[in-house]
PDB file of C-alpha atoms and ligand atoms in Angstrom:
ATOM      1  CA  MET A   1    -121.961   8.548-120.565  1.00 81.00           C
ATOM      2  CA  ASP A   2    -121.623   4.569-120.338  1.00 93.00           C
ATOM      3  CA  ILE A   3    -123.044   3.033-117.044  1.00 95.00           C
ATOM      4  CA  LYS A   4    -120.402   0.484-115.340  1.00 94.00           C
ATOM      5  CA  LEU A   5    -120.782  -1.329-113.131  1.00 94.00           C
ATOM      6  CA  LEU A   6    -119.706  -5.102-111.153  1.00 94.00           C
ATOM      7  CA  THR A   7    -121.768  -7.918-110.269  1.00 95.00           C
ATOM      8  CA  ALA A   8    -120.218 -10.930-108.389  1.00 95.00           C
ATOM      9  CA  SER A   9    -122.662 -13.168-108.590  1.00 96.00           C
ATOM     10  CA  ALA A  10    -125.741 -15.081-111.246  1.00 97.00           C
ATOM     11  CA  THR A  11    -128.387 -13.186-109.132  1.00 97.00           C
ATOM     12  CA  GLU A  12    -126.552  -9.386-108.421  1.00 96.00           C
ATOM     13  CA  THR A  13    -126.546  -9.989-113.234  1.00 97.00           C
ATOM     14  CA  GLU A  14    -130.317 -11.092-113.078  1.00 97.00           C
ATOM     15  CA  ALA A  15    -131.325  -7.878-110.006  1.00 96.00           C
ATOM     16  CA  VAL A  16    -128.918  -5.265-113.147  1.00 97.00           C
ATOM     17  CA  GLY A  17    -131.491  -6.363-115.756  1.00 97.00           C
ATOM     18  CA  ALA A  18    -134.296  -6.070-113.509  1.00 96.00           C
ATOM     19  CA  ARG A  19    -133.349  -2.912-113.091  1.00 96.00           C
ATOM     20  CA  LEU A  20    -132.672  -2.138-116.903  1.00 97.00           C
ATOM     21  CA  ALA A  21    -136.482  -3.651-117.220  1.00 97.00           C
ATOM     22  CA  ALA A  22    -137.947  -0.775-115.312  1.00 96.00           C
ATOM     23  CA  LEU A  23    -136.345   1.528-117.562  1.00 97.00           C
ATOM     24  CA  LEU A  24    -137.963  -0.100-120.779  1.00 98.00           C
ATOM     25  CA  GLN A  25    -140.684   0.773-123.876  1.00 98.00           C
ATOM     26  CA  PRO A  26    -142.341  -1.358-126.580  1.00 98.00           C
ATOM     27  CA  GLY A  27    -140.104   0.191-129.358  1.00 98.00           C
ATOM     28  CA  ASP A  28    -136.527  -0.141-127.370  1.00 98.00           C
ATOM     29  CA  THR A  29    -133.462  -2.403-128.382  1.00 98.00           C
ATOM     30  CA  VAL A  30    -131.080  -3.772-126.679  1.00 98.00           C
ATOM     31  CA  LEU A  31    -127.927  -5.238-127.080  1.00 98.00           C
ATOM     32  CA  LEU A  32    -126.038  -8.273-125.468  1.00 98.00           C
ATOM     33  CA  MET A  33    -122.770  -8.334-125.420  1.00 97.00           C
ATOM     34  CA  GLY A  34    -119.320 -10.981-124.427  1.00 97.00           C
ATOM     35  CA  ASP A  35    -118.227 -13.931-124.798  1.00 95.00           C
ATOM     36  CA  LEU A  36    -120.309 -17.519-124.007  1.00 93.00           C
ATOM     37  CA  GLY A  37    -120.910 -17.826-120.746  1.00 94.00           C
ATOM     38  CA  ALA A  38    -120.254 -14.565-119.490  1.00 96.00           C
ATOM     39  CA  GLY A  39    -124.128 -13.695-118.427  1.00 97.00           C
ATOM     40  CA  LYS A  40    -126.059 -12.228-121.322  1.00 97.00           C
ATOM     41  CA  THR A  41    -128.814 -14.889-120.463  1.00 96.00           C
ATOM     42  CA  THR A  42    -128.890 -14.326-117.183  1.00 97.00           C
ATOM     43  CA  PHE A  43    -129.481 -10.500-117.406  1.00 98.00           C
ATOM     44  CA  VAL A  44    -132.603 -11.607-119.420  1.00 97.00           C
ATOM     45  CA  LYS A  45    -134.042 -13.914-117.018  1.00 96.00           C
ATOM     46  CA  GLY A  46    -133.655 -10.798-114.181  1.00 97.00           C
ATOM     47  CA  LEU A  47    -135.061  -8.028-117.505  1.00 97.00           C
ATOM     48  CA  ALA A  48    -137.880 -10.785-117.793  1.00 97.00           C
ATOM     49  CA  ALA A  49    -139.290 -12.149-114.417  1.00 96.00           C
ATOM     50  CA  ALA A  50    -139.186  -8.626-113.459  1.00 96.00           C
ATOM     51  CA  LEU A  51    -142.011  -7.848-116.333  1.00 96.00           C
ATOM     52  CA  ASN A  52    -143.980 -10.841-115.329  1.00 91.00           C
ATOM     53  CA  VAL A  53    -142.859 -12.331-117.722  1.00 91.00           C
ATOM     54  CA  SER A  54    -144.169 -16.483-117.174  1.00 86.00           C
ATOM     55  CA  THR A  55    -142.402 -18.190-120.136  1.00 84.00           C
ATOM     56  CA  PRO A  56    -139.031 -19.786-118.727  1.00 84.00           C
ATOM     57  CA  VAL A  57    -136.141 -17.409-120.330  1.00 86.00           C
ATOM     58  CA  ALA A  58    -133.678 -19.997-122.137  1.00 81.00           C
ATOM     59  CA  SER A  59    -130.738 -19.110-124.833  1.00 73.00           C
ATOM     60  CA  PRO A  60    -133.022 -18.838-127.834  1.00 62.00           C
ATOM     61  CA  THR A  61    -130.557 -21.076-129.462  1.00 61.00           C
ATOM     62  CA  PHE A  62    -132.379 -23.300-131.030  1.00 63.00           C
ATOM     63  CA  ALA A  63    -135.351 -21.481-131.602  1.00 67.00           C
ATOM     64  CA  LEU A  64    -133.064 -17.829-132.431  1.00 89.00           C
ATOM     65  CA  ILE A  65    -136.315 -15.580-131.578  1.00 92.00           C
ATOM     66  CA  SER A  66    -138.440 -16.531-128.479  1.00 93.00           C
ATOM     67  CA  HIS A  67    -141.426 -14.351-128.744  1.00 94.00           C
ATOM     68  CA  LEU A  68    -142.218 -13.582-124.089  1.00 94.00           C
ATOM     69  CA  PRO A  69    -145.511 -12.655-123.631  1.00 94.00           C
ATOM     70  CA  GLY A  70    -146.120  -9.587-120.929  1.00 94.00           C
ATOM     71  CA  PRO A  71    -147.168  -6.586-120.502  1.00 94.00           C
ATOM     72  CA  LEU A  72    -143.993  -5.076-122.142  1.00 97.00           C
ATOM     73  CA  PRO A  73    -143.859  -7.836-124.836  1.00 97.00           C
ATOM     74  CA  LEU A  74    -140.106  -9.330-125.272  1.00 97.00           C
ATOM     75  CA  ILE A  75    -138.202 -10.632-127.968  1.00 97.00           C
ATOM     76  CA  HIS A  76    -135.850 -12.390-127.529  1.00 96.00           C
ATOM     77  CA  MET A  77    -132.884 -13.320-130.233  1.00 95.00           C
ATOM     78  CA  ASP A  78    -129.646 -15.523-130.491  1.00 94.00           C
ATOM     79  CA  ALA A  79    -127.691 -14.447-132.598  1.00 94.00           C
ATOM     80  CA  TYR A  80    -124.530 -16.357-132.021  1.00 92.00           C
ATOM     81  CA  ARG A  81    -125.154 -18.644-135.377  1.00 91.00           C
ATOM     82  CA  LEU A  82    -126.092 -16.421-137.705  1.00 92.00           C
ATOM     83  CA  ASN A  83    -122.640 -15.044-139.999  1.00 92.00           C
ATOM     84  CA  SER A  84    -123.883 -11.995-141.067  1.00 91.00           C
ATOM     85  CA  SER A  85    -126.997  -9.090-140.821  1.00 90.00           C
ATOM     86  CA  SER A  86    -128.135 -10.728-144.419  1.00 93.00           C
ATOM     87  CA  ASP A  87    -129.877 -14.006-142.260  1.00 94.00           C
ATOM     88  CA  LEU A  88    -131.329 -11.756-140.851  1.00 95.00           C
ATOM     89  CA  TYR A  89    -133.949 -10.860-143.786  1.00 93.00           C
ATOM     90  CA  GLU A  90    -134.186 -15.016-143.643  1.00 91.00           C
ATOM     91  CA  LEU A  91    -135.056 -15.576-139.832  1.00 92.00           C
ATOM     92  CA  GLY A  92    -137.923 -13.111-140.809  1.00 93.00           C
ATOM     93  CA  PHE A  93    -136.422 -10.585-138.457  1.00 96.00           C
ATOM     94  CA  TYR A  94    -137.417  -7.630-139.871  1.00 96.00           C
ATOM     95  CA  ASP A  95    -141.313  -8.331-139.804  1.00 96.00           C
ATOM     96  CA  LEU A  96    -140.949  -8.845-136.009  1.00 97.00           C
ATOM     97  CA  PRO A  97    -143.658  -6.374-134.111  1.00 96.00           C
ATOM     98  CA  LEU A  98    -140.450  -4.773-132.913  1.00 97.00           C
ATOM     99  CA  GLU A  99    -142.917  -1.387-132.634  1.00 97.00           C
ATOM    100  CA  SER A 100    -144.749  -2.929-129.636  1.00 97.00           C
ATOM    101  CA  SER A 101    -141.906  -5.022-127.814  1.00 98.00           C
ATOM    102  CA  ALA A 102    -138.922  -4.954-125.969  1.00 98.00           C
ATOM    103  CA  LEU A 103    -135.320  -6.119-128.346  1.00 98.00           C
ATOM    104  CA  LEU A 104    -133.307  -7.743-126.598  1.00 98.00           C
ATOM    105  CA  VAL A 105    -130.444  -9.592-129.160  1.00 97.00           C
ATOM    106  CA  GLU A 106    -128.525 -12.102-127.407  1.00 96.00           C
ATOM    107  CA  TRP A 107    -124.139 -11.558-129.241  1.00 95.00           C
ATOM    108  CA  ALA A 108    -125.732  -8.682-131.501  1.00 95.00           C
ATOM    109  CA  ASP A 109    -122.391  -7.953-132.995  1.00 94.00           C
ATOM    110  CA  ARG A 110    -122.919 -10.818-135.444  1.00 94.00           C
ATOM    111  CA  VAL A 111    -125.126  -8.656-137.482  1.00 95.00           C
ATOM    112  CA  LEU A 112    -125.272  -4.943-135.584  1.00 96.00           C
ATOM    113  CA  ASP A 113    -125.201  -3.737-139.406  1.00 96.00           C
ATOM    114  CA  GLY A 114    -128.871  -5.633-139.535  1.00 97.00           C
ATOM    115  CA  LEU A 115    -129.844  -4.311-136.384  1.00 97.00           C
ATOM    116  CA  PRO A 116    -132.161  -1.744-135.152  1.00 97.00           C
ATOM    117  CA  GLU A 117    -129.073   1.965-134.931  1.00 97.00           C
ATOM    118  CA  THR A 118    -131.003   3.312-131.349  1.00 98.00           C
ATOM    119  CA  ARG A 119    -130.302   1.245-129.122  1.00 98.00           C
ATOM    120  CA  ILE A 120    -129.118   0.010-125.582  1.00 98.00           C
ATOM    121  CA  THR A 121    -126.126  -1.486-125.056  1.00 98.00           C
ATOM    122  CA  VAL A 122    -125.200  -3.947-122.255  1.00 98.00           C
ATOM    123  CA  GLU A 123    -121.451  -5.600-122.482  1.00 98.00           C
ATOM    124  CA  ILE A 124    -120.197  -8.160-120.282  1.00 98.00           C
ATOM    125  CA  ALA A 125    -117.363  -9.238-119.223  1.00 97.00           C
ATOM    126  CA  SER A 126    -115.869 -11.905-117.187  1.00 93.00           C
ATOM    127  CA  PRO A 127    -112.243 -11.210-115.467  1.00 84.00           C
ATOM    128  CA  LEU A 128    -110.487 -14.282-115.524  1.00 80.00           C
ATOM    129  CA  CYS A 129    -109.199 -14.479-111.788  1.00 84.00           C
ATOM    130  CA  ARG A 130    -112.429 -14.423-110.538  1.00 88.00           C
ATOM    131  CA  PRO A 131    -115.216 -17.445-111.771  1.00 90.00           C
ATOM    132  CA  ASP A 132    -118.043 -15.680-110.179  1.00 95.00           C
ATOM    133  CA  GLU A 133    -117.349 -11.614-111.144  1.00 96.00           C
ATOM    134  CA  ARG A 134    -119.258 -10.176-114.286  1.00 97.00           C
ATOM    135  CA  SER A 135    -118.222  -6.246-115.290  1.00 96.00           C
ATOM    136  CA  ILE A 136    -121.183  -5.422-116.744  1.00 97.00           C
ATOM    137  CA  THR A 137    -121.225  -1.606-118.484  1.00 97.00           C
ATOM    138  CA  ILE A 138    -124.780  -0.271-120.161  1.00 97.00           C
ATOM    139  CA  GLY A 139    -125.108   2.759-122.615  1.00 97.00           C
ATOM    140  CA  ALA A 140    -127.038   4.023-125.515  1.00 98.00           C
ATOM    141  CA  THR A 141    -126.956   5.387-128.900  1.00 98.00           C
ATOM    142  CA  SER A 142    -129.345   8.585-128.270  1.00 98.00           C
ATOM    143  CA  PRO A 143    -130.185  10.921-125.751  1.00 97.00           C
ATOM    144  CA  GLU A 144    -133.680  10.512-125.302  1.00 97.00           C
ATOM    145  CA  LEU A 145    -132.422   6.573-123.999  1.00 98.00           C
ATOM    146  CA  ASN A 146    -129.369   8.160-122.786  1.00 96.00           C
ATOM    147  CA  ALA A 147    -131.557   9.918-120.158  1.00 95.00           C
ATOM    148  CA  ARG A 148    -133.487   6.521-119.699  1.00 95.00           C
ATOM    149  CA  ILE A 149    -130.538   4.696-119.044  1.00 95.00           C
ATOM    150  CA  GLY A 150    -128.609   8.010-117.189  1.00 92.00           C
ATOM    151  CA  ARG A 151    -131.645   6.525-113.753  1.00 90.00           C
ATOM    152  CA  LEU A 152    -129.870   3.411-112.836  1.00 89.00           C
ATOM    153  CA  LYS A 153    -127.292   4.681-111.271  1.00 82.00           C
ATOM    154  CA  GLU A 154    -130.226   5.942-108.503  1.00 78.00           C
ATOM    155  CA  MET A 155    -131.261   2.515-108.811  1.00 77.00           C
ATOM    156  CA  VAL A 156    -128.569   0.271-108.863  1.00 71.00           C
ATOM    157  CA  CYS A 157    -126.085   1.156-106.139  1.00 60.00           C
ATOM    158  CA  LEU A 158    -122.387   2.091-107.514  1.00 51.00           C
ATOM    159  CA  ASP A 159    -119.275   2.274-106.014  1.00 46.00           C
TER     160      ASP A 159
HETATM  161  N1  LIG B 201    -122.132 -12.286-112.194  1.00 96.33           N
HETATM  162  C1  LIG B 201    -121.972 -13.274-112.679  1.00 96.33           C
HETATM  163  N2  LIG B 201    -123.445 -12.956-113.553  1.00 96.33           N
HETATM  164  C2  LIG B 201    -123.585 -13.978-114.407  1.00 96.33           C
HETATM  165  N3  LIG B 201    -123.531 -14.462-114.534  1.00 96.33           N
HETATM  166  C3  LIG B 201    -123.058 -15.252-113.331  1.00 96.33           C
HETATM  167  C4  LIG B 201    -121.732 -14.739-112.991  1.00 96.33           C
HETATM  168  N4  LIG B 201    -121.113 -15.801-111.869  1.00 96.33           N
HETATM  169  C5  LIG B 201    -121.474 -17.002-112.429  1.00 96.33           C
HETATM  170  N5  LIG B 201    -122.116 -17.340-113.612  1.00 96.33           N
HETATM  171  C6  LIG B 201    -123.097 -18.198-114.287  1.00 96.33           C
HETATM  172  O1  LIG B 201    -122.360 -17.792-115.759  1.00 96.33           O
HETATM  173  C7  LIG B 201    -122.846 -18.926-116.315  1.00 96.33           C
HETATM  174  C8  LIG B 201    -123.978 -17.806-117.251  1.00 96.33           C
HETATM  175  O2  LIG B 201    -124.252 -18.293-118.331  1.00 96.33           O
HETATM  176  P1  LIG B 201    -125.289 -17.705-119.525  1.00 96.33           P
HETATM  177  O3  LIG B 201    -126.056 -18.254-119.766  1.00 96.33           O
HETATM  178  O4  LIG B 201    -126.071 -16.180-118.242  1.00 96.33           O
HETATM  179  O5  LIG B 201    -124.209 -16.993-120.092  1.00 96.33           O
HETATM  180  P2  LIG B 201    -124.230 -16.533-121.659  1.00 96.33           P
HETATM  181  O6  LIG B 201    -124.126 -14.816-122.283  1.00 96.33           O
HETATM  182  O7  LIG B 201    -125.981 -15.897-122.047  1.00 96.33           O
HETATM  183  O8  LIG B 201    -123.731 -17.410-123.088  1.00 96.33           O
HETATM  184  P3  LIG B 201    -123.928 -17.466-123.795  1.00 96.33           P
HETATM  185  O9  LIG B 201    -123.204 -16.976-125.078  1.00 96.33           O
HETATM  186  O10 LIG B 201    -123.589 -19.375-124.153  1.00 96.33           O
HETATM  187  O11 LIG B 201    -125.254 -17.146-124.752  1.00 96.33           O
HETATM  188  C9  LIG B 201    -124.618 -19.127-115.861  1.00 96.33           C
HETATM  189  O12 LIG B 201    -123.496 -20.328-115.561  1.00 96.33           O
HETATM  190  C10 LIG B 201    -123.804 -18.203-114.606  1.00 96.33           C
HETATM  191  O13 LIG B 201    -124.610 -18.585-112.849  1.00 96.33           O
HETATM  192 MG1  LIG B 202    -127.111 -17.042-123.774  1.00 96.33          MG
END
């Protein structure tokens, strides 16, 4: 079952990221989907801050892949400039230490078929009429991950 939330500010979206951070384990994959400016990087900032990552989180638009060391190392990737999953080979994606890190991919829909199949999905959408409101839909593709993200319901106040 997907979890659906509404946030009213960037700070609230960061807080949802922080809640998800508490449930992450090495080897996890989190795919972030949503239009330009939806709040994907904002979500990752909150997630990284909750894991005491000291490296500043930015859109890894030029680097494409940022390594954020910490107790749970994060690999933050932006697939906006990739055209297909074959670009992942050229980027060295398949040599990344995915088992010991959590992988966070913005614009994951651009290279979806090349990414791990067991994953948490975070879809962020922005209603046209309310500039600071976002809907965040969180889902997962395995029973184990679904059970874990189910705990978000206890951690985040849902209407
Ligand atoms: N409820 C909200 N949640 C998240 N961001 C919000 C919200 N309300 C306003 N914002 C603003 O929207 C912008 C989101 O930018 P952000 O870089 O996180 O988007 P993005 O999805 O990563 O975009 P890109 O596709 O360019 O990487 C920020 O300026 C943020 O302050
Ligand atoms: Mg971004």
